[in-house]
Each structure stands twice: as structure tokens, then as C-alpha cells.
Amino acid sequence: MSWKNYLFAARRLRQFGLLGMNQRNGDYISRYNPRHYYPLVDDKLQTKQMALDAGVAVPQLYAVVEIEHQIDRLAQILAGYDEFAVKPAHGSGGEGILIIKGRSKDLYRKLNGTLLSEAEIGHHISNILSGMYSLGGQPDKALIEYRVEFSSVFEHISYQGVPDIRTIVFRGVPVMSMLRLPTRLSDGKANLHQGAIGVGINLATGRTLKGVWREEIVSHHPDTGYEIEGLEIPDWGQIMSLAAGCQEMVSLGYIGVDIVLDAKLGPLMLEINARPGLSIQIANQKGLLPFLRQIETVRQLPDAVAERVKLGQQLHAG
Amino acid sequence: MKNLHVIILSLALIVISIAICFYKVTELKLPLLPAEQSEVWAVEARISFKANRGPAKVDLLLPKKPQDYFILDESFISGRYGMTLEEANRNRLVRWTLRRPKGSQSLYYRMQIIAEKQVPEPEEGARYPLKKSYPDMMQTAVDALLDEVRSKSADTRSFTHELLLRLNAKDADDNIQLLRKGAEKPELWVERIISILAGARIPARKANILLLKDGIRHGQLTPWLQIYDGSEWVAFDPGSSRGEAGFPENSFVWNIGQDPLLTVKGGRAAKVEFSVHKQFQEAEYIAQQRSDVKHSSVMAWSLFNLPIQTQNVYRILLMMPLGALLIVVLRNLIGIKSFGTFMPILIALAFRETELAWGLVLFTVMVALGLMLRFYLEYLHLLLVPRLAAVLIIVVILMLFLSLLTHKLGIDRGLSVALFPMVILTMTIERMSLVWEELGPAEALQQGIGSLFIASIGYLLMTNPLLEHLIFVFPELLFFLLGITLLLGRYTGYRLTELWRFRALLK
């Protein structure tokens, strides 16, 4: 690649339709996401409650730890659950999530195989409660919920963590999706800036495109060596409907919906983000702006979820 | 249209700000550059006399509205004397009175003046004197002289010029010798010339001028000649044999007219002496004084009216908006990552006390030590708030230790670490350790370096003497900053770092 590619980079990115941070904040988030709806998505407990009311599939909630004192009864709370995930209700970017995949005597096994004592889990929960992972450090709650067991489709292209599907939903229309694959580098986490792979998805077919790993374009998983391109994601239609349906639930115009594919339960909505990142454009090698602009020109979007999904898929087909 | 609204608002703010600045620079003469010094003349008139028994009354003529100078300040030092000030023709008259003065008396009048052209007061045309008659012997001499001069001149000016040439000629003839007799003192000499000019019906008057020369101690006023040429008063040196028109350089017209400069009733051996010395003062202070005299309402809102202590606080506080704007530029335009939004600016403020290089060293040392201890605390499984408190306490201990250590080593700069805001250090350490754990050391270092980078630029910006001066003397520039900030608030283009971040798309 020559230096000429960087000359007039801004103009070229503009032609590309790349959505920048300032424009995302100024033209989309501040315009389409009324602030008073933020608490709904910022608090995962509320989101979950809402999803249950709306009939959106979510991982089952086992327990909520709200006060320090409850940590003393951790053994009782966790009894009966060999596998579970501990999450801060106000966490963002996958921070503070602890996933337990089994027990060994009275110790708990983390995803990467290391063992944790009950006290250590208690400390983790205590950190969550004191607001270590929440924005602005306000006191938080810890959710203990069903541990997603990923679908066999991802068996070869995932390292430890659970791959998820992030979809940008604008005014109820899914406009862009990516599959996020954890790597050894990301320590099982599905965040791109932590080293996960972002794989573009053809919205119309549900087939994966090439992936991007740390600014590099890859077609194979760096840890497992399996090909990641051309994979057909099962239940694609269902995933799209699930994502698009979240718009009514939270009344936000510009969101990122994270969905996982459970081996037994199918697509489950994990969380909704009111300030979704911009890396999805790198994963898809496509700018978001043309899609957003097209949807902005439509005055009245269809009420039916299926029709909105179709509209989103048409954007990509055309 | 939201954008248009923002643009109009911003431009309005910017225009208002520049307009006020412009007014202050052009009308009030506030200096655009810091430490601009202007020449100020401090003039003192000292009157001394010996009091007789009985009441004393002292009259002194004072300048009213000098043409080439502006009176910044004046004061009368007169002890127990009663004082009145009144207008007297083209001068002012101060009258000091006291019932029972005893012994030697001294009265002072002081003023500060700066060279500045004033709008002249309109003067009525002079009255033409009646043809004058002189004592017998003089009459013939004057007639002969005037006839000779008249034949060689074209108008009033040249007439006066010719006349002065002859009157002051070195090898004077008998006529001139005669005219000079009894008028050896400069004062009488001017009067004599005036009376000779009256013979040609030329209006003339005396003006007393003070030569502004640094270090004069017992100076006197110099009598000068002014003639009316039909449209304006023209000055001539009465004692010069060259007869040039105009006042000498650096001369200050004290009083005009025949009235005596000083009259003392009830005293003897009265005299007035002048002392002059040159001072240099900051131009902004002079502007302040000038506007006081002129009663400008804009300067009534100047920060110079605040107590010095408060002024000093505002000298720092007013730099904060500049820092805030810097953050906007660095984050929204360039996209540099930092801990917290305004934390770098607070760090920069701390640098003001330690200076940049030392600030960077001390800050880095403190954060590094704090971070190490913070990781140790993590191992103790403490709850968040107590842990933060513990870090804060450790930070204070570290600061103390560092101060003591550097003091022992003879590095006094290390003492300034105490001026670092502890809470800022604590929060920086906490955030850095969180980022370290969550996103890895690379990200933590990146944000840490980003913070220090912004803080360094912020420091350089906020300690720039020119900017400090500008924003303090022209606080309306805050509107300008606000306007720019609002404009940047609607900048939805790419950040510079995004061009790098999305470089994969450029391939």
C-alpha cells in the first residue's frame, strides 16, 4: 500500500460513507436517542425485565445480588447452578463479566480453566456492587444468569468465549451486522478493541464475509486456523427479527443489539447498546452512512418487524 | 435548521467579542501586548513661602486642558490649608487658604501626564490691541524697528519672525539696545515683545511652558511667546535669534496669559519650583487611569477594579476556558485519548506550580508508585470506596516522602509536588489501574501518555504570557472562545485519529 492512500484520507472515507465518532454522537445518537430512555438499556436488569415482558428471548436470570450482605449467602444462591455468568447490571463493553463453566469440588472453573474460590467470586461481585464497572462509579447490581452455550456452528472459530452477533438497528431497521469471535488475545471477550475478530455479515443471506482482526483482514481464525468466511449463520431470519424488535422495546432510534446463538435455545438477546461502536464498519468493509441516510429519507417506516427486516436486507441486496 | 442556529449564535458571539476588544484597543488604548510600557511624566510644583502673621492666601495657576498631554492623575498636598479650585480663563486656579500659618510653608501640586494629542478647546479669536504709545525715546526706536520689519515681511508670522531676529541679534544696534534695557529677565522680555507687537497691532500673549526633562529638581517655567495670525495662535521662542515658530520638544504649556503664576498674600519670599521625572508604567494601568478620568462605562467592568488578590485568582481561572477549548480540539478534532474529560487540564494547572519538566517527572513518579501500591491493594480484596480512600492516603504519604527525599538531596523543586491536587492524582491512579486491568497495559499507557501530552500542551497554553494578558485585559474574549466552542460542537467530521483507525478501509 502506498502513501497515496492516506492522502485525502478524510475525503476518501467520506466517499466510502464512513460514520465517524463526532457524526455518530451529533447526528444520530443525540438526535434519535432521547436521554430519558437510556436507563432502560444501561441497566441490564431493566432491559431483561422489559425483554421478558415483550416476549424477546433472553438468557434466564438466576439471581440478582444487590447488597453486599447477600454475598455471604453466595453458596446458597449458586447452589444448583454449575454453569452461570456473573455480570454487572451497568457494565459496558463486556467489562466485569465472569463466566463459570463448571465446578471442581468447592471451586469454580472459569472459561479459561483457572479455578476460583467462592470468596474470589464474592470479591468480584463486591467490586461490581461498589461500581467498579459502572459509568461514573455509581453503585451497581450483579446479575447471575444462564451461561450461554454457543451453537456448534461456531465450534471451530471461537476461542473460549461466546461469539455474538452485533447488529446496528436504526429506526427499527437492521442496517449492519457483524459476528464477533473471541480470540486468545481477547481473553475470550467479544470486543474488537480487546482483540476479538469482527466478521462482516451479508444481511440478506446471513453469510459471513471476511473478518478483521487488529486492523488486518483475515479469512481464518488466528487461534484455531479454521475458515471464517462464507459461514451460514443458522436462524438468521430469527436473529434479524429479534434485533429489529428491540426498537419498540426501548424506544431508541439508534442502537446496537447483541445476540448470541445458544445451542439449545437458539438466538438470545444479550444486551442493547445506546452508543454502539464504529468498528462494525471495519468488519464489514463498508460505511454506515449510506444505509442510515436511506432510512432517514423514509418518513413512515413499517410497523411490522418482518417488513423492517426485509427493508434492511434490501439495502444490502441493492 | 439546528446548524444555522448554532452558526449564527457563534458568529454573533465572536463579532461581539471582537467589537468590544476593538473599542478597548482603539478608544481606551488598552495594550494588545503584555508589559507594554508607556512614558509617564510625574510633575510636581512646590510652593514655598514664609508666613507673616495673619491669614495666608496662595493662588497658583494650573494647566486646564493641555493640548499635547493627557492628565492621568493629579493631587494637592496642602496639609491644613483649605483649598478651592476654579476656572480662570484658559487656566485653572487653585486657591489655598489658612487662618494662622507659622514659619516656612510648603504646598505641593502633583500630576502625572502622558503625551497624547487632545481635541483642542475652541478658542475665540484674539482681540486686536489698540495702537500703543511708548515713552518718548522708545517710541522712535520702536517705530524705526517696526517700519524696517514691516518692509521685510509679508504676514503676521513672518513679521514676528523678522522682529525676533532683530531683537535677539547678537550685534544689536543702538535702537535694539535701548529696547532691551530694563527687560533682561525672560518674563519681562516677553512682555516687552508683546508690547512692541502691539505697536503693529498684532495680538500676542505669554505662555509659560515647562520643559519635560527627567531629573529636573528646582525648575522654573519658561516664558514663551504666542501671536495670533488671524486664524490660530502661533508660538515663538522669545529669546531665540533664529525666530523659529513652535514650542520646543517635550514642552508642556502650564498657563497662558498675563496673570501671575503665583500670588501669595500674607507671606513673603514666595516661590514656586518644579520638579519633573520620567516614569515607565504598564500601559494597561495607564489605560485604566485614563478611563477613570474619562468615566468610561466599559472600564467600569474591568477586572482591574477587583482587589489584587481576586485579580490573581482570575488570572488563573480565566485560562481554564482556553484549556477547555484545547480539550475540545484535541479530543473531537484530533481524537487523543485521555483519562477523564478535564483531568488533563487540572494536571496542567498543577504544572503551573512545578513547571513543566519537573511536573512531568513528579507526576509520572507519583502515578507509577501509586499504581504499584494500587495493584497490591487489589490483592487484598478491598471494597471500592475504602480502596480509593486508601490510595488517596498513600498518595499523600508518597508526596510527603518525595518532598522530604528531594529536600534532603537538595532539590527544592521536589517540594512543589505538594501542590499537586491529591484527588486528581488518586483518580488518575484508579482510572489507570482499571484501564490496565480491563483493557491491558498498552491502552492504559496510551491514555496515560495522552493525558500527559494534553496536560503539557495545556500548560504551555495556559502559561503563555501573551494569552494570559489578552484574556485578562479583554475578558470579552471568553465570548469568542464560547463561539468557537459552539461551532466545534457541531463539527461532525472525522477525527484525525479516525483516519488512522479506519485505515483498513482505505486499502
Coordinates of C-alpha atoms in Angstrom, one line a residue, chain A residues 1 5-6 9-10 12-14 16 18 20-23 25-27 31 68 95-96 123 126-127 130 132-133 189 193-194 215 278-279 281-282 285-286, chain B residues 2-3 331-333 374 378 380-385 387 430 434 437-439 443 489-495 498-507:
Chain A
M1 CA 0.0 0.0 0.0
N5 CA -3.8 6.0 0.1
Y6 CA -3.5 8.3 3.1
A9 CA -7.9 10.2 3.6
A10 CA -10.9 12.1 5.0
R12 CA -11.9 9.0 0.7
L13 CA -13.5 7.9 3.9
R14 CA -16.4 10.3 3.2
F16 CA -16.9 5.5 1.5
L18 CA -17.8 6.0 6.9
G20 CA -17.2 9.0 12.4
M21 CA -17.4 9.4 16.1
N22 CA -18.4 13.0 16.0
Q23 CA -21.1 12.4 13.5
N25 CA -22.7 11.4 18.5
G26 CA -24.0 14.6 16.9
D27 CA -26.3 13.4 14.1
R31 CA -31.0 13.1 17.6
E68 CA -23.0 -6.6 50.0
E95 CA -16.3 -5.4 31.3
G96 CA -16.7 -7.2 34.6
H123 CA -14.9 -10.3 45.8
S126 CA -18.4 -6.9 45.7
N127 CA -16.4 -5.0 43.1
S130 CA -19.3 -0.8 44.5
M132 CA -16.1 -0.5 39.6
Y133 CA -17.5 -1.4 36.2
K189 CA -14.1 -11.5 25.2
H193 CA -10.7 -3.4 20.7
Q194 CA -9.7 -6.1 23.1
E215 CA -6.8 -3.8 11.5
L278 CA -18.0 2.1 14.9
S279 CA -15.8 -0.9 14.3
Q281 CA -17.8 -0.7 9.6
I282 CA -14.3 -2.1 9.6
Q285 CA -15.5 -3.1 5.0
K286 CA -18.4 -0.7 4.5
Chain B
K2 CA -30.1 23.5 14.0
N3 CA -26.8 24.1 12.4
R331 CA -10.5 15.2 21.6
N332 CA -13.1 16.0 19.0
L333 CA -10.9 17.1 16.2
R374 CA -2.9 0.1 43.9
E378 CA -6.3 -5.2 44.7
L380 CA -6.2 -7.5 49.5
H381 CA -9.7 -7.6 48.1
L382 CA -10.8 -4.3 49.5
L383 CA -14.1 -2.7 48.6
L384 CA -14.0 0.2 46.2
V385 CA -14.6 3.3 48.3
R387 CA -9.7 1.3 48.4
E430 CA -7.6 4.5 40.0
L434 CA -8.9 0.0 35.9
E437 CA -6.9 -4.5 34.2
E438 CA -9.7 -4.2 31.7
L439 CA -8.1 -3.2 28.5
E443 CA -4.3 1.0 26.5
G489 CA -19.8 21.4 19.0
R490 CA -21.4 20.9 15.6
Y491 CA -18.3 19.6 13.9
T492 CA -19.4 16.1 12.8
G493 CA -16.5 15.4 10.5
Y494 CA -13.8 12.8 11.2
R495 CA -11.3 13.0 13.9
E498 CA -10.1 8.1 12.9
L499 CA -8.3 8.4 9.6
W500 CA -5.7 6.0 11.1
R501 CA -8.2 3.8 12.9
F502 CA -10.2 3.1 9.7
R503 CA -7.1 2.8 7.5
A504 CA -8.1 -0.8 6.8
L505 CA -11.0 0.7 4.8
L506 CA -8.6 2.7 2.7
K507 CA -6.8 -0.3 1.3

